[in-house]
PDB file of C-alpha atoms in Angstrom:
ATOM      1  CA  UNK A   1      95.546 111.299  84.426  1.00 53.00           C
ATOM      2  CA  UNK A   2      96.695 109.572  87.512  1.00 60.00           C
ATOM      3  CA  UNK A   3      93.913 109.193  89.909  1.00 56.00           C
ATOM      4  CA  UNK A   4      94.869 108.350  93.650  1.00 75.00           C
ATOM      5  CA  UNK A   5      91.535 107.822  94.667  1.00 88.00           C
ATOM      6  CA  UNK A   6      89.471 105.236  92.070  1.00 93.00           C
ATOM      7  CA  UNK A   7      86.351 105.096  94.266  1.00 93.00           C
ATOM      8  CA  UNK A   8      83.628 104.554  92.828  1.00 95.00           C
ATOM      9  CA  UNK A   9      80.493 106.705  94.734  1.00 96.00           C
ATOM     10  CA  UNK A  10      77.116 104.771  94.141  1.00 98.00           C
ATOM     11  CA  UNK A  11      74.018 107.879  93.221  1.00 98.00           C
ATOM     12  CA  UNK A  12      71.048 105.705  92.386  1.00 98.00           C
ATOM     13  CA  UNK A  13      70.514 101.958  92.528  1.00 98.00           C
ATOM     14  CA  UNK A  14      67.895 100.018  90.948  1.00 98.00           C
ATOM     15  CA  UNK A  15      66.962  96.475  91.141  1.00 98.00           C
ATOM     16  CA  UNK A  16      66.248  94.768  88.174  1.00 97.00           C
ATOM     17  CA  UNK A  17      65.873  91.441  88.725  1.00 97.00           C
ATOM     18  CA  UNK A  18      65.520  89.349  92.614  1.00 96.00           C
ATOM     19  CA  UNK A  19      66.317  85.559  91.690  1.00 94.00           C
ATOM     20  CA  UNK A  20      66.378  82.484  94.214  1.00 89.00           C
ATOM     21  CA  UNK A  21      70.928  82.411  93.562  1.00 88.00           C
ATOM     22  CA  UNK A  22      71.535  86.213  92.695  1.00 93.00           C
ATOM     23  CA  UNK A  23      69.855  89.104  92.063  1.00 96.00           C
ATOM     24  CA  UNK A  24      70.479  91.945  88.877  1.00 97.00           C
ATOM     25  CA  UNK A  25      71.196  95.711  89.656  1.00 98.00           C
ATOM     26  CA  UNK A  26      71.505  98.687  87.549  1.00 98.00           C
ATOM     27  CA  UNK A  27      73.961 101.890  89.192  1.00 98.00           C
ATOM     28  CA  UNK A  28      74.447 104.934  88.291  1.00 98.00           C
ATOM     29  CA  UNK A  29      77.823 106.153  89.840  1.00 98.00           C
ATOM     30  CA  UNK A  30      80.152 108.885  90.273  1.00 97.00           C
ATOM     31  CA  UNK A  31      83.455 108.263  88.780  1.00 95.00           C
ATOM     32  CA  UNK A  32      86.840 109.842  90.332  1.00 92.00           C
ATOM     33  CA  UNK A  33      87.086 112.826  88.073  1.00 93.00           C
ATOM     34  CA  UNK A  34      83.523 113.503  88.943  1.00 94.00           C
ATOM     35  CA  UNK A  35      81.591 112.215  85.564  1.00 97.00           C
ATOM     36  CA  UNK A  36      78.463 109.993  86.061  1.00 98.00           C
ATOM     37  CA  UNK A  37      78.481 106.285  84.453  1.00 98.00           C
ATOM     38  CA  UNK A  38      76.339 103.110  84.630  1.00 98.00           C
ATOM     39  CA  UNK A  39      77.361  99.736  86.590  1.00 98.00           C
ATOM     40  CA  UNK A  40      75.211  96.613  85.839  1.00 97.00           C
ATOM     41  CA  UNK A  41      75.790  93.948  88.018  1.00 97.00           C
ATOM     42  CA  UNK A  42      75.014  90.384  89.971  1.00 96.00           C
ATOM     43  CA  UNK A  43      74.555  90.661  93.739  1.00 95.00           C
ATOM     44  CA  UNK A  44      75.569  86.928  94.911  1.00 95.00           C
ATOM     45  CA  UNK A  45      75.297  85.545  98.384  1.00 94.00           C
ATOM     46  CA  UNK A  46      78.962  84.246  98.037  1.00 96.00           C
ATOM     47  CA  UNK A  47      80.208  80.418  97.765  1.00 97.00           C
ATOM     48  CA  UNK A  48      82.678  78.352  99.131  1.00 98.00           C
ATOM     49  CA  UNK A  49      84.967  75.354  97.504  1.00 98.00           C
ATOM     50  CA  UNK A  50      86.980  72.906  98.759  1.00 98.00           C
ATOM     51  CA  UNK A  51      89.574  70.958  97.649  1.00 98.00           C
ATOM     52  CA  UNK A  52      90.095  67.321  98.830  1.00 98.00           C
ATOM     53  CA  UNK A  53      93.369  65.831  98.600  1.00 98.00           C
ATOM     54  CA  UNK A  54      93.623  62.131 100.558  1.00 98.00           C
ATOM     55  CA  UNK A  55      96.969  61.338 102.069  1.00 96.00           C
ATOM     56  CA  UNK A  56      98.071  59.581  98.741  1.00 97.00           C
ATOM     57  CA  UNK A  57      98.224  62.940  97.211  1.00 97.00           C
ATOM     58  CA  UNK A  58      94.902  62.337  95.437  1.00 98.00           C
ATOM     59  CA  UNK A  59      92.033  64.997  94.385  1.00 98.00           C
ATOM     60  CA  UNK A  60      88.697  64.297  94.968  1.00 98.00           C
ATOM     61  CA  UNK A  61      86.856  66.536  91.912  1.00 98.00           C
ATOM     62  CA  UNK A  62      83.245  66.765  90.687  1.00 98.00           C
ATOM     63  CA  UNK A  63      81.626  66.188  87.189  1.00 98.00           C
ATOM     64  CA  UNK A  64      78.836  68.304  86.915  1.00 97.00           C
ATOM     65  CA  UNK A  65      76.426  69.178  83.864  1.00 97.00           C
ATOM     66  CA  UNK A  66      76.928  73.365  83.582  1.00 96.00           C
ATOM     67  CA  UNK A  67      74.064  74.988  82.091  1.00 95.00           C
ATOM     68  CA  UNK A  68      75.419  78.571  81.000  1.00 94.00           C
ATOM     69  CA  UNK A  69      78.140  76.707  79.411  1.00 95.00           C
ATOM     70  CA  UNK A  70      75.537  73.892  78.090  1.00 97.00           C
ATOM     71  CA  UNK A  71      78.670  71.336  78.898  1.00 97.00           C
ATOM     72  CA  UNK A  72      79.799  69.010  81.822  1.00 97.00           C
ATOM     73  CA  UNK A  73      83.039  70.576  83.923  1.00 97.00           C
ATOM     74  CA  UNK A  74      85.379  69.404  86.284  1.00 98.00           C
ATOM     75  CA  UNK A  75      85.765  71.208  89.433  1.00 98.00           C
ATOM     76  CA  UNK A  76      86.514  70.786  93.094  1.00 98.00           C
ATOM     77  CA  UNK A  77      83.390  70.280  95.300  1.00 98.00           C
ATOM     78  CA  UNK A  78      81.293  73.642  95.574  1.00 98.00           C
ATOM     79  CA  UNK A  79      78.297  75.188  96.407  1.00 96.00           C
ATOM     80  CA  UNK A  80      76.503  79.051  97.447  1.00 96.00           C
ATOM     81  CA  UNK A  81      76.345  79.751 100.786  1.00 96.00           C
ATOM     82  CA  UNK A  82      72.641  80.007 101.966  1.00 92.00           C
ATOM     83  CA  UNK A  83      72.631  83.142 103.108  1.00 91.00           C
ATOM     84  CA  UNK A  84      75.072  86.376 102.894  1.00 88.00           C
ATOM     85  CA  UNK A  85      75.966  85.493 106.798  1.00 93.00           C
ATOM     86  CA  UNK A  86      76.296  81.853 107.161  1.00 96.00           C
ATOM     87  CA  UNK A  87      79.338  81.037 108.039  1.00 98.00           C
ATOM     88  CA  UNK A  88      81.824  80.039 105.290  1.00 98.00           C
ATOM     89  CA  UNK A  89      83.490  77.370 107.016  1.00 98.00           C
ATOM     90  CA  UNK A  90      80.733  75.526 107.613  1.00 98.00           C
ATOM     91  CA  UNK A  91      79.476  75.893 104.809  1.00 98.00           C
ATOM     92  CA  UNK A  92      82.856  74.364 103.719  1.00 98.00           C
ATOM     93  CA  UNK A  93      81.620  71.001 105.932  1.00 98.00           C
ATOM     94  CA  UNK A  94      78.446  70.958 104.476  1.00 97.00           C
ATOM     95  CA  UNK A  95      79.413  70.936 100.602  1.00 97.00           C
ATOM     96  CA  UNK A  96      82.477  68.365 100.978  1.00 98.00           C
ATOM     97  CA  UNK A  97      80.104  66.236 102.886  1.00 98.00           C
ATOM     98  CA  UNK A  98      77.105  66.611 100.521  1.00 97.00           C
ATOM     99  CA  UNK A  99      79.029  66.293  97.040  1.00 97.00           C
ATOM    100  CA  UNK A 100      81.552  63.678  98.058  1.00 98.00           C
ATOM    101  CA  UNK A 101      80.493  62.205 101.245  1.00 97.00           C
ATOM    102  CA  UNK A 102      83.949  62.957 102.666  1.00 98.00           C
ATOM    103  CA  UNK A 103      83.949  64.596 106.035  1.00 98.00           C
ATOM    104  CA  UNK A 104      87.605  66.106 107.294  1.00 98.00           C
ATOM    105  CA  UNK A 105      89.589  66.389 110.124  1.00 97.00           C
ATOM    106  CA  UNK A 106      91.911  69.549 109.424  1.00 98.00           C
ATOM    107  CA  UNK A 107      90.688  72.071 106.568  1.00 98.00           C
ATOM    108  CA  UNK A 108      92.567  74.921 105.788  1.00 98.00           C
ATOM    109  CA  UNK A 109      91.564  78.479 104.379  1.00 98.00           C
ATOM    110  CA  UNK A 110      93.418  79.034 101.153  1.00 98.00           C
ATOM    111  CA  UNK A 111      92.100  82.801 100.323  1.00 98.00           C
ATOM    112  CA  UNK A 112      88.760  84.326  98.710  1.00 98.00           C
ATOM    113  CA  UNK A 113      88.421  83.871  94.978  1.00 98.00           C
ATOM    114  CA  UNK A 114      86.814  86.172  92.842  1.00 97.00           C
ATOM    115  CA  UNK A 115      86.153  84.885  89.342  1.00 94.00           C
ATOM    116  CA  UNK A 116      84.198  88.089  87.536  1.00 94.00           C
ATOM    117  CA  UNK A 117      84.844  91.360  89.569  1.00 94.00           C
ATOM    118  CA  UNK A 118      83.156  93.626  86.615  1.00 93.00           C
ATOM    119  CA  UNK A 119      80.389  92.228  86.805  1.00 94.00           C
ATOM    120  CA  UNK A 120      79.917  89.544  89.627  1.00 95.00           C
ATOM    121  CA  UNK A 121      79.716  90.534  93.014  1.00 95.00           C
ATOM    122  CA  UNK A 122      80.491  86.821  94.211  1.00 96.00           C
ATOM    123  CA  UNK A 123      82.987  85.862  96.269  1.00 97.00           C
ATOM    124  CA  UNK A 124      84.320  82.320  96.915  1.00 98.00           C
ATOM    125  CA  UNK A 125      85.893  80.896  99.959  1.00 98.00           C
ATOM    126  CA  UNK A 126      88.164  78.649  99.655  1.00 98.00           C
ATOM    127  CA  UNK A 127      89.581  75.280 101.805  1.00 98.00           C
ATOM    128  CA  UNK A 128      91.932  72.294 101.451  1.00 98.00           C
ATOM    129  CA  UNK A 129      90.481  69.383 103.144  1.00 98.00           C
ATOM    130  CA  UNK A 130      93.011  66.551 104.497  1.00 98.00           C
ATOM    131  CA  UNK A 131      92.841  63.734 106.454  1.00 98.00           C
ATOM    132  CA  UNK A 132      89.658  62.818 104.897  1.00 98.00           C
ATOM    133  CA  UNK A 133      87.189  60.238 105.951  1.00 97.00           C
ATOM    134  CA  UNK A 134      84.330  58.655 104.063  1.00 96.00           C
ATOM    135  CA  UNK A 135      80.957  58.376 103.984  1.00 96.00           C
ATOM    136  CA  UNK A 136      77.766  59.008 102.110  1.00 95.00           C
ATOM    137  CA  UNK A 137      76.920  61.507  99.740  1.00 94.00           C
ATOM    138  CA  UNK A 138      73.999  63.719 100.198  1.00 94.00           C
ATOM    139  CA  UNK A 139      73.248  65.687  97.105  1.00 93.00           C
ATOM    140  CA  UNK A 140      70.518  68.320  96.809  1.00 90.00           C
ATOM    141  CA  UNK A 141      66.868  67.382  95.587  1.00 92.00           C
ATOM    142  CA  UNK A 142      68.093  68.698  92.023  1.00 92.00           C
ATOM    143  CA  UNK A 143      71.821  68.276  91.904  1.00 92.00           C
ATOM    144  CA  UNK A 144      73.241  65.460  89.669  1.00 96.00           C
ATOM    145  CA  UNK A 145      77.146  65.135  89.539  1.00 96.00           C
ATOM    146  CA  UNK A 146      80.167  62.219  89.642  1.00 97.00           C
ATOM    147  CA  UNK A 147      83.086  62.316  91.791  1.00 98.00           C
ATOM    148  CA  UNK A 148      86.235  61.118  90.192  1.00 98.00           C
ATOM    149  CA  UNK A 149      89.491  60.946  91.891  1.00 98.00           C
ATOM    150  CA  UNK A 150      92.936  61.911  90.163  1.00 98.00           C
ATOM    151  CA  UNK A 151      96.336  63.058  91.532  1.00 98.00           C
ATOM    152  CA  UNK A 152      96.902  66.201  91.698  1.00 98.00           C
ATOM    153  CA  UNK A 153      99.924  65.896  89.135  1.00 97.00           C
ATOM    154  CA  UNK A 154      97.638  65.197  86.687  1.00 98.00           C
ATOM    155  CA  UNK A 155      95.117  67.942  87.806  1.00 98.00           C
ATOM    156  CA  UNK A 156      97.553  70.411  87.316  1.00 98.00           C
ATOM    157  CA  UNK A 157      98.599  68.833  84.251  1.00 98.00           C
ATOM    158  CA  UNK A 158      94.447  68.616  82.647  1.00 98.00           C
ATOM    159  CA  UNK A 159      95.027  72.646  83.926  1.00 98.00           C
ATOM    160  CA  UNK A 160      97.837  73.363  82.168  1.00 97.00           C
ATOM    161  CA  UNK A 161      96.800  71.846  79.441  1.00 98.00           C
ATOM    162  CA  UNK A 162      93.842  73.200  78.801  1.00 97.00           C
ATOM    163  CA  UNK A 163      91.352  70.660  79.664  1.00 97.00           C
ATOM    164  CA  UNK A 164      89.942  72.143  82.996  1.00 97.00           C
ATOM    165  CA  UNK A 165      88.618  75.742  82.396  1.00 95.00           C
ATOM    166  CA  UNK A 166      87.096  76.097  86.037  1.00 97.00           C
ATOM    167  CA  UNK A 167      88.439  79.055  88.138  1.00 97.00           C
ATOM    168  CA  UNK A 168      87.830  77.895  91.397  1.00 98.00           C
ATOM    169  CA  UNK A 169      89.203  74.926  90.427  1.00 98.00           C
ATOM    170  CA  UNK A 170      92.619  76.208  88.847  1.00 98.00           C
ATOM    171  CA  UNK A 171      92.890  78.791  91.839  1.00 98.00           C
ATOM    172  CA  UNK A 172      92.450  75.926  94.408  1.00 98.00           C
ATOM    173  CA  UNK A 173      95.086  73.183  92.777  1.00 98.00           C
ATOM    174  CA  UNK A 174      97.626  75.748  91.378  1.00 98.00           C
ATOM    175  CA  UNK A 175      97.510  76.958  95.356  1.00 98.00           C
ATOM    176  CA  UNK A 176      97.655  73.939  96.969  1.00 98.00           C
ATOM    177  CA  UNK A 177     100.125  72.257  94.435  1.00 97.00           C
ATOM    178  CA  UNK A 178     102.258  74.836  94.990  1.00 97.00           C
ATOM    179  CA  UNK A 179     102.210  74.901  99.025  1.00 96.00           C
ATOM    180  CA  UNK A 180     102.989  71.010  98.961  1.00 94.00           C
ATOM    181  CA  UNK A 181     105.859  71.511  96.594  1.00 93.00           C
ATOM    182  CA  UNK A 182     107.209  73.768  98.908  1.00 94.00           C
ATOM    183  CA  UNK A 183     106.062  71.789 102.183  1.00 88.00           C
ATOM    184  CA  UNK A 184     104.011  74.788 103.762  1.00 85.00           C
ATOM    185  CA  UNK A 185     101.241  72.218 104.177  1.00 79.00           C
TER     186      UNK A 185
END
């Protein structure tokens, strides 16, 4: 059955769960041919990520202990936005600044990443930073992570490869490796 219209009509919604990063919901919709299902899913303020490349074509990443994955991971500087409104490009500021210390003079918008769509209703905003200019970092009260530099040759590579399983992270360098190989940065 071809269906033109694949809307989804929300009858009943129930919250499950309210947490301090996302909250749980239970649905009960109506599907296009007109049959009732469920839809559980995480309501998420949204995120944004940045990734800094210096004018040596370096990456500035983040090591950082993952709990649901009980493992440390590599990814580009990240964090939630505070609340569903703030305003992801400063938001963009604030995380590069806190996680590496870096502040930059020309970020770009790279697109809107959305790593779970089933089940996730998070989406992340993401930015190249350039021109890049130290300083100090200013982690939260319970955040604990190491920035590590590496080219972005040899991100792409670790990707590739296997090594770096991050979505954000592979969206972001694929992207930007991509643009610089064909100079549209």
């Amino acid at each position: 059955m071809n269906f033109e219209n694949l809307k989804e009509t929300t009858v009943n919604s129930k919250e499950l769960f309210r947490g301090v990063v996302a909250n749980l919901f239970i649905d009960e919709v109506e599907l296009p041919d007109g049959s009732h299902s469920t839809r559980e899913y995480l309501k998420h303020n949204g995120a944004v990520a940045v990734i800094p490349v210096d004018d040596d074509g370096n990456v500035y990443l983040v090591n950082q202990y993952r709990y649901p994955f009980s493992r440390v991971m590599t990814e580009i500087p990240a964090g939630k936005l505070d609340t569903p409104d703030e305003d992801p490009f400063e938001a963009a500021k604030r995380e590069l600044r806190e996680e590496t210390g870096f502040t930059s003079k020309k970020i770009t918008f790279l697109g809107e990443f959305i790593g779970s769509a089933a089940i996730i209703g998070e989406t992340i905003y993401v930015y190249l930073a350039q021109d890049l200019v130290a300083g100090k970092q200013d982690l939260d009260r319970d955040e604990f992570l190491n920035v590590i530099k590496m080219p972005l040759d040899k991100l792409v590579k670790k990707i590739m490869d296997g090594e770096i399983a991050d979505g954000k992270t592979l969206y972001a360098a694929l992207k930007v490796d991509k643009m610089f190989n064909e100079k549209q940065i």
